[in-house]
mmCIF file of C-alpha atoms in Angstrom:
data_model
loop_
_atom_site.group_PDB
_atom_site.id
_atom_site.type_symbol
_atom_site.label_atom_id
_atom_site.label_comp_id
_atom_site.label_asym_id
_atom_site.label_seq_id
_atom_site.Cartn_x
_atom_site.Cartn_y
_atom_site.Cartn_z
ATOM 1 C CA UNK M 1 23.823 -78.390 -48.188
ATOM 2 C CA UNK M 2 19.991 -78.424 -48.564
ATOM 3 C CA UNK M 3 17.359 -78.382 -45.569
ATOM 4 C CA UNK M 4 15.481 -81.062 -44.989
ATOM 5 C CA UNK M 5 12.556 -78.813 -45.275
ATOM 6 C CA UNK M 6 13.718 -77.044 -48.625
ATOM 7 C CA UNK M 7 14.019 -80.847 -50.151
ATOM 8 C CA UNK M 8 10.385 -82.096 -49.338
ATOM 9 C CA UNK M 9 8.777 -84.319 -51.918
ATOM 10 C CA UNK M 10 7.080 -82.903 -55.068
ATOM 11 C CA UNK M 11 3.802 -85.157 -54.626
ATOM 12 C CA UNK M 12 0.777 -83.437 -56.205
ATOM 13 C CA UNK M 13 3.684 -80.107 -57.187
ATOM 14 C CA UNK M 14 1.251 -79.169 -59.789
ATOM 15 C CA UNK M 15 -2.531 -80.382 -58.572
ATOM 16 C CA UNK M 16 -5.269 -77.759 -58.250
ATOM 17 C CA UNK M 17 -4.986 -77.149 -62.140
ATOM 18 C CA UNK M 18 -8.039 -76.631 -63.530
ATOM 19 C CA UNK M 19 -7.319 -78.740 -66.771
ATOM 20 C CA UNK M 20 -8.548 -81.831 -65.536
ATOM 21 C CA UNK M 21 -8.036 -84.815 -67.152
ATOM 22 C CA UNK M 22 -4.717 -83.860 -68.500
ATOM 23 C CA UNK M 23 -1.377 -84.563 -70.102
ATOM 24 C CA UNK M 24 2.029 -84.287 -68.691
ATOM 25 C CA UNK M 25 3.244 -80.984 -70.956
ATOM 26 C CA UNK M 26 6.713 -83.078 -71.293
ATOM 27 C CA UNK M 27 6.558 -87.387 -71.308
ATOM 28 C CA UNK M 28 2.607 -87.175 -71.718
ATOM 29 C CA UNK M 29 1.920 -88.911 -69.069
ATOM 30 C CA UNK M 30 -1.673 -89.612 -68.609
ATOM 31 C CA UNK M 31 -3.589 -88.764 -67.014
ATOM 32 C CA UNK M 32 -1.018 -86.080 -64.883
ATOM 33 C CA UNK M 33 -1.045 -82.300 -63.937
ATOM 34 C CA UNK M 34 0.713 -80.047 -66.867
ATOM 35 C CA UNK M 35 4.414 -81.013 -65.759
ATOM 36 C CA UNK M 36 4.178 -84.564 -63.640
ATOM 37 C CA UNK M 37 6.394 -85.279 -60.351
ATOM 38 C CA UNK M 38 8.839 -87.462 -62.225
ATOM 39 C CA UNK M 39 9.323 -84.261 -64.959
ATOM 40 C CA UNK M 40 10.063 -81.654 -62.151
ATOM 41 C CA UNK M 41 12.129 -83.822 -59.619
ATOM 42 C CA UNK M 42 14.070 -84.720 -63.383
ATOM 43 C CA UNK M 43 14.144 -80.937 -64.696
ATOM 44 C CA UNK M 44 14.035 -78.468 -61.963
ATOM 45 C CA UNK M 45 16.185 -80.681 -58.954
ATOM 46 C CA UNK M 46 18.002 -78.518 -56.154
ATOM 47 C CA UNK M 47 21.596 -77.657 -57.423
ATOM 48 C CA UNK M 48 24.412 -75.819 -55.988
ATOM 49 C CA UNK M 49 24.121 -71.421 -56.585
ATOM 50 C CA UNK M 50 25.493 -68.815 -56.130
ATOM 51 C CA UNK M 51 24.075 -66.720 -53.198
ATOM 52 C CA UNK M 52 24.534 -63.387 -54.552
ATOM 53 C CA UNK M 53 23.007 -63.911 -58.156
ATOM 54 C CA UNK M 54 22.065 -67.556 -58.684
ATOM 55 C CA UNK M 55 24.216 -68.925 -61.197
ATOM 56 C CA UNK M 56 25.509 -72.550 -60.714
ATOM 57 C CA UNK M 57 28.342 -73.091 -58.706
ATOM 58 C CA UNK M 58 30.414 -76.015 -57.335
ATOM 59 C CA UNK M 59 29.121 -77.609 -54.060
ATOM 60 C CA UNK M 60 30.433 -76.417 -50.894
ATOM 61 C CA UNK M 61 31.072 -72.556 -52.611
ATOM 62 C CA UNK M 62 28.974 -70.265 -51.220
ATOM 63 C CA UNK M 63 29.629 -67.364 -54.014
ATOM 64 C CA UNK M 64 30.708 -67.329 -57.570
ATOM 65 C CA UNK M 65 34.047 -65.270 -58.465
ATOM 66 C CA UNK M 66 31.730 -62.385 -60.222
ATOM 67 C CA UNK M 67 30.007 -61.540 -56.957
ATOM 68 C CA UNK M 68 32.916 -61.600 -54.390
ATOM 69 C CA UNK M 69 34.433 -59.208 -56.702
ATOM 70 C CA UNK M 70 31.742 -57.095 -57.336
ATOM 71 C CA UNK M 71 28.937 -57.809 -54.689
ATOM 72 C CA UNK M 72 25.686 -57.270 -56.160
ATOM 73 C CA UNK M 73 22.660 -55.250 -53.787
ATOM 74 C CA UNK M 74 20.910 -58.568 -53.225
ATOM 75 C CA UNK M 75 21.409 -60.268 -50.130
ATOM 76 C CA UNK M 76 20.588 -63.779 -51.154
ATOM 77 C CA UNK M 77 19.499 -64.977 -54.362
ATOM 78 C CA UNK M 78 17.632 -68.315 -55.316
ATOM 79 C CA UNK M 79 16.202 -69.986 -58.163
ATOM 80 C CA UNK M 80 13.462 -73.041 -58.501
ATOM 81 C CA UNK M 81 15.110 -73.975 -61.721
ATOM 82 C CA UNK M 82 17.295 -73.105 -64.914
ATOM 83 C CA UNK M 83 15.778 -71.356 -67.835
ATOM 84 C CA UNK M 84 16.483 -74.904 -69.997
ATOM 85 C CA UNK M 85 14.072 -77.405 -71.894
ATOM 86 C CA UNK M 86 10.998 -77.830 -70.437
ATOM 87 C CA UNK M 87 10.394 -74.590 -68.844
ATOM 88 C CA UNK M 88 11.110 -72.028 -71.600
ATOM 89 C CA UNK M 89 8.059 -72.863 -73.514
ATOM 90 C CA UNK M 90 6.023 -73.264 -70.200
ATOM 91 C CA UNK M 91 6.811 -69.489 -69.115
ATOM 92 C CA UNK M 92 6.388 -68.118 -72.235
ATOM 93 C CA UNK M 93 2.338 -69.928 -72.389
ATOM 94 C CA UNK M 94 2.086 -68.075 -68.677
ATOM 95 C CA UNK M 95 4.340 -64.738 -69.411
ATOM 96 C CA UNK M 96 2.828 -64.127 -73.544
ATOM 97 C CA UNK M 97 0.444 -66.267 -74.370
ATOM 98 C CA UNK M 98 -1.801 -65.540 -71.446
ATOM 99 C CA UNK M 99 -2.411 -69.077 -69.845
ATOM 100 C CA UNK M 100 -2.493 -67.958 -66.176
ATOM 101 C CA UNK M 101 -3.485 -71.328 -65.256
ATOM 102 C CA UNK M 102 0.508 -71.616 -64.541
ATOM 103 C CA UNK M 103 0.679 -69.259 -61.727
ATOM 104 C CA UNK M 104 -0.345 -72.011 -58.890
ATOM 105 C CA UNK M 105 2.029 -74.665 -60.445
ATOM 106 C CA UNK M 106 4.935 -72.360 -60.661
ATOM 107 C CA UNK M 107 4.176 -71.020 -57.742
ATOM 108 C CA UNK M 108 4.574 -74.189 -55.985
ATOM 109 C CA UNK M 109 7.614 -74.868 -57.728
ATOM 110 C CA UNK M 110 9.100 -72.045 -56.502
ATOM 111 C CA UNK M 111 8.067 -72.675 -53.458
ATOM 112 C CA UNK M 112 9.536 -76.047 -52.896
ATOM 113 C CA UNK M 113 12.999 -74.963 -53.886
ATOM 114 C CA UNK M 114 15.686 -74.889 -51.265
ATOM 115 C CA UNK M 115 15.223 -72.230 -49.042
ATOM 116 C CA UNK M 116 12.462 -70.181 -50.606
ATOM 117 C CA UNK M 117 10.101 -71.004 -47.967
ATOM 118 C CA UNK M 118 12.345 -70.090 -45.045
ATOM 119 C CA UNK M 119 12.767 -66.271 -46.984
ATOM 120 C CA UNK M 120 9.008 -66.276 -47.606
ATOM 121 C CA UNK M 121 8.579 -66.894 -43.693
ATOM 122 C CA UNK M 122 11.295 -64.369 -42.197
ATOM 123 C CA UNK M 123 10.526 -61.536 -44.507
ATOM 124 C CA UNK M 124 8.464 -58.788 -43.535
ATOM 125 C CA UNK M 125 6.966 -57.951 -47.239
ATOM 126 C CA UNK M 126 7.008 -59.453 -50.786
ATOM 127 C CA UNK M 127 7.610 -57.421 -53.709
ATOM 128 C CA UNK M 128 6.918 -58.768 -57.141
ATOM 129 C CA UNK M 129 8.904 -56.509 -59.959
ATOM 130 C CA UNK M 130 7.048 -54.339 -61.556
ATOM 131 C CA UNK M 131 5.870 -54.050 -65.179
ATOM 132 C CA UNK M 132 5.844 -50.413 -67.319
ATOM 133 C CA UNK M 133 2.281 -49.492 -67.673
ATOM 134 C CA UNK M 134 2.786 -50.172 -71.116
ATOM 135 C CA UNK M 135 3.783 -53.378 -70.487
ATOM 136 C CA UNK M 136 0.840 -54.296 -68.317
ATOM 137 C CA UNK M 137 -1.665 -53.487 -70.784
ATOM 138 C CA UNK M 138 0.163 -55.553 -73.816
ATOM 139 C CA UNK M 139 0.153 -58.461 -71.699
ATOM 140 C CA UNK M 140 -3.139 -57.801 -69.144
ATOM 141 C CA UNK M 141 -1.367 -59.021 -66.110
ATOM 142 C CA UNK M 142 2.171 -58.777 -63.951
ATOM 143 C CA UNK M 143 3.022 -63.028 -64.053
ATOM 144 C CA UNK M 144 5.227 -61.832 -60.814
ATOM 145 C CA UNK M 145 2.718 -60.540 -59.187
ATOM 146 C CA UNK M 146 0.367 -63.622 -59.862
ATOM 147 C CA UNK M 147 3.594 -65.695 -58.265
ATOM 148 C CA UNK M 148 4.096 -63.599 -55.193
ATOM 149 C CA UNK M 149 0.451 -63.237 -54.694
ATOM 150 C CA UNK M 150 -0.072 -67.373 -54.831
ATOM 151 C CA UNK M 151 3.230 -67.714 -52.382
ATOM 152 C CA UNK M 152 2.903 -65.346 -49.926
ATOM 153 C CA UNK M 153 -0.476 -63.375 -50.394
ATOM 154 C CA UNK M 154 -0.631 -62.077 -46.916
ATOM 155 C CA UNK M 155 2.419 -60.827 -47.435
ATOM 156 C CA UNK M 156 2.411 -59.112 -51.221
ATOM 157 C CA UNK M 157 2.493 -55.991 -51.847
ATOM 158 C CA UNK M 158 1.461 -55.119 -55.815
ATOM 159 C CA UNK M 159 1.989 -51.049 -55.376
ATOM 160 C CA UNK M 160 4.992 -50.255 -52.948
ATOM 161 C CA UNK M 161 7.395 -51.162 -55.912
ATOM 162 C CA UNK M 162 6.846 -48.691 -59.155
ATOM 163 C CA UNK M 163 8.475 -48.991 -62.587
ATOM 164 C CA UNK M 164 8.804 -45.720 -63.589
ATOM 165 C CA UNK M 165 9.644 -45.891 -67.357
ATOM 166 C CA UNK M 166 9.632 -47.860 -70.412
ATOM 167 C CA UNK M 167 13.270 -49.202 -71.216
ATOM 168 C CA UNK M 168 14.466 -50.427 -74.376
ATOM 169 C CA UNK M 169 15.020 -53.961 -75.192
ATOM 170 C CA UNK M 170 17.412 -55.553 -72.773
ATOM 171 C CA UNK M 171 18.184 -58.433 -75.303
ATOM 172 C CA UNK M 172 21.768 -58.442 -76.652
ATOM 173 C CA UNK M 173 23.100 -55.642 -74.146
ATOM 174 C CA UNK M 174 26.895 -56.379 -72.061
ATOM 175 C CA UNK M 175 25.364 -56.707 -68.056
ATOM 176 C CA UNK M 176 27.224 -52.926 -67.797
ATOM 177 C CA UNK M 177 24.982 -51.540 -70.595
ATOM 178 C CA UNK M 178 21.932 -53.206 -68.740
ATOM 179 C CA UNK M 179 22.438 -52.070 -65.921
ATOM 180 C CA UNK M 180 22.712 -48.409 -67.642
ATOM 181 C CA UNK M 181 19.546 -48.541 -69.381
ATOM 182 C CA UNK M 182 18.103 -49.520 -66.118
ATOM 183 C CA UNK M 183 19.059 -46.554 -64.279
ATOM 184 C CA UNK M 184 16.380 -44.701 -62.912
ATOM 185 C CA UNK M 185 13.897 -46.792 -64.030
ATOM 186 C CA UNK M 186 12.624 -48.189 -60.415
ATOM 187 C CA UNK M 187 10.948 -46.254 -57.835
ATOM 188 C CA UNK M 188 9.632 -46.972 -54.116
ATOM 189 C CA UNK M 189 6.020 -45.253 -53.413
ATOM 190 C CA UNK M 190 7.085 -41.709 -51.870
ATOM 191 C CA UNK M 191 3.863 -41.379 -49.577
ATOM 192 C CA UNK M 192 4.618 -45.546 -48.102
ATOM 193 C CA UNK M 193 8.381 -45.312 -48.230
ATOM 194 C CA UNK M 194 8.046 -46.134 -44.862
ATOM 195 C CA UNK M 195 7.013 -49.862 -45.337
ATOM 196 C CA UNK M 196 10.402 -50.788 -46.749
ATOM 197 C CA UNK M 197 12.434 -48.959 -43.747
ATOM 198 C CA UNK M 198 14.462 -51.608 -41.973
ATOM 199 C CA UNK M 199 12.215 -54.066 -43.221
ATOM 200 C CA UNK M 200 13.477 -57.726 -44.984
ATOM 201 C CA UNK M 201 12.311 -57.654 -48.861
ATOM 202 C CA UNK M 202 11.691 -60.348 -51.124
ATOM 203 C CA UNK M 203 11.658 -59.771 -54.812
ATOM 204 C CA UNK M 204 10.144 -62.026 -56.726
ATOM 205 C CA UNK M 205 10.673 -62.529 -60.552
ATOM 206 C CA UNK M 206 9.919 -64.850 -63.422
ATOM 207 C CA UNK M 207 13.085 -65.176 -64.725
ATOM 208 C CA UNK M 208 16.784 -64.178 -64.201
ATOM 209 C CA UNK M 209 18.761 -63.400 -67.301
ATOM 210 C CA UNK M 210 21.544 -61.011 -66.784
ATOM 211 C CA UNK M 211 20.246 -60.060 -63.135
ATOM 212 C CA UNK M 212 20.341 -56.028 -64.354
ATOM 213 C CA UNK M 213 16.464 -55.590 -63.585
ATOM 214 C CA UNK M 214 16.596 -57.543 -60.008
ATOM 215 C CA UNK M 215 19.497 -55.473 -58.770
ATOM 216 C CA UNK M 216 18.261 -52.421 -60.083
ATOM 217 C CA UNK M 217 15.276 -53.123 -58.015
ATOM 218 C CA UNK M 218 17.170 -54.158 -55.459
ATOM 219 C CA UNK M 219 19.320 -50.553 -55.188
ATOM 220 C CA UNK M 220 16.434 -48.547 -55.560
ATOM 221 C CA UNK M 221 15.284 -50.676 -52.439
ATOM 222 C CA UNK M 222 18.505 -50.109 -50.520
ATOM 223 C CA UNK M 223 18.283 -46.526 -50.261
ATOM 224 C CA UNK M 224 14.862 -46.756 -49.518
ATOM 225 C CA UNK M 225 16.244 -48.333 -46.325
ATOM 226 C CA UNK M 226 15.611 -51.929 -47.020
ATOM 227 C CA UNK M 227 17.604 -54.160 -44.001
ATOM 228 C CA UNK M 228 17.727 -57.101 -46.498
ATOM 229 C CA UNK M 229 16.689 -57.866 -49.768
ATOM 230 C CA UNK M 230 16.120 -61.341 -51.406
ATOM 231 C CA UNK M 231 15.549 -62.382 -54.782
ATOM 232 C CA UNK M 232 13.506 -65.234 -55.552
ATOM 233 C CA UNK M 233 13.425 -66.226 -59.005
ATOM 234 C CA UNK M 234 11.213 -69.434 -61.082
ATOM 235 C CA UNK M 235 14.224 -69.493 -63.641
ATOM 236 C CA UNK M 236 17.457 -68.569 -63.802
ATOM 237 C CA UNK M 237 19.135 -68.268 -67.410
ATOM 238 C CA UNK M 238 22.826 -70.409 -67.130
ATOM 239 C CA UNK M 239 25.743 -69.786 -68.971
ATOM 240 C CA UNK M 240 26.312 -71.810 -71.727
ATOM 241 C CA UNK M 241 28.703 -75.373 -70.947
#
């Protein structure tokens, strides 16, 4: 069952854009902001997930089989919408391409899906996931950092979290061997370990494939002391139907 509040209406979702007069980026719409109302009440509507890692699940089930048998370290997990026609090729224009125009738009969309804002309000800091150094100087900017900061900017923090190393390619791994490579590869800020001590976390990502880099996030978090950790996620990747 959705709040009231998480299911408020997505008029003017993606204004502020600076592209103005503009298409729709999916029925061309005109004139529209990059994805109109109709496309994002159509392609990104609340659904039933799992609270532990996000995936669909039947209404009224709180957790899918995977995570009551092996409980992940996130406390809750949500998603604005699955990783599916439209949104791919959006990300990737925001995440590779370099068009962080999309930042205010998906952070709005994120946002606006059920129960995000209620986690943005109770938590005590917001964590985006952090990139390699490497990384960050391919692409020139962290796109979760640009989320968290446009959600909760009083509230971000863009140093606290640390990647540590380079890992290879997660692409075509088993979740186990992820979650292997992973190991090791997060780190909290010794000198402000402090700031994460009892505190309620939310981590915020652009999208949710296997889950491996979230909870090994989240587990460095936990023995930082972390009281509760959620994961907010734009996309989440669904099995295949």
């Amino acid at each position: 069952m959705f709040s009231h509040r998480a299911l408020r209406p997505f008029t003017s979702l993606f204004a502020g854009l600076a592209r103005l007069p503009s298409q729709c980026e999916v029925c061309r719409a005109w004139p529209s902001q990059p994805v109109c109302d109709a496309c994002v009440a159509r392609f990104a509507p609340p659904a039933a997930r799992c609270g532990g890692c996000a995936l669909p699940v039947p209404d009224g089930v709180a957790r899918c089989g995977d995570c009551v048998l092996h409980p992940p370290p996130l406390d809750a997990c949500l998603a604005a919408c699955t990783y599916a026609w439209p949104w791919p090729d959006a990300i990737a224009r925001f995440k590779f391409r370099g068009d962080a125009g999309w930042a205010g738009p998906f952070a709005t969309l994120l946002r606006s899906a059920p129960w995000v804002e209620p986690a943005l309000e109770q938590c005590d800091i917001v964590l985006p996931m952090p990139l390699a150094p490497g990384r960050l100087r391919e692409r020139g900017f962290n796109q979760s950092l640009e989320l968290a900061r446009r959600m909760a900017p009083a509230k971000t923090d863009a140093t606290l979290l640390l990647r540590t190393r380079e890992t290879p390619a997660q692409s075509g791994l088993a979740r186990a061997e992820r979650l292997r490579n992973l190991r090791g590869a997060f780190a909290v800020e010794p000198l402000r370990a402090d700031k994460v001590r009892t505190k309620r976390v939310v981590l915020v990502d652009d999208v949710m494939t296997s889950g491996a880099s979230l909870f090994a996030a989240a587990e460095t978090l936990r023995l930082a002391g972390a009281a509760h950790i959620t994961a907010v996620v734009l996309a989440r990747t669904d099995p295949p139907r």
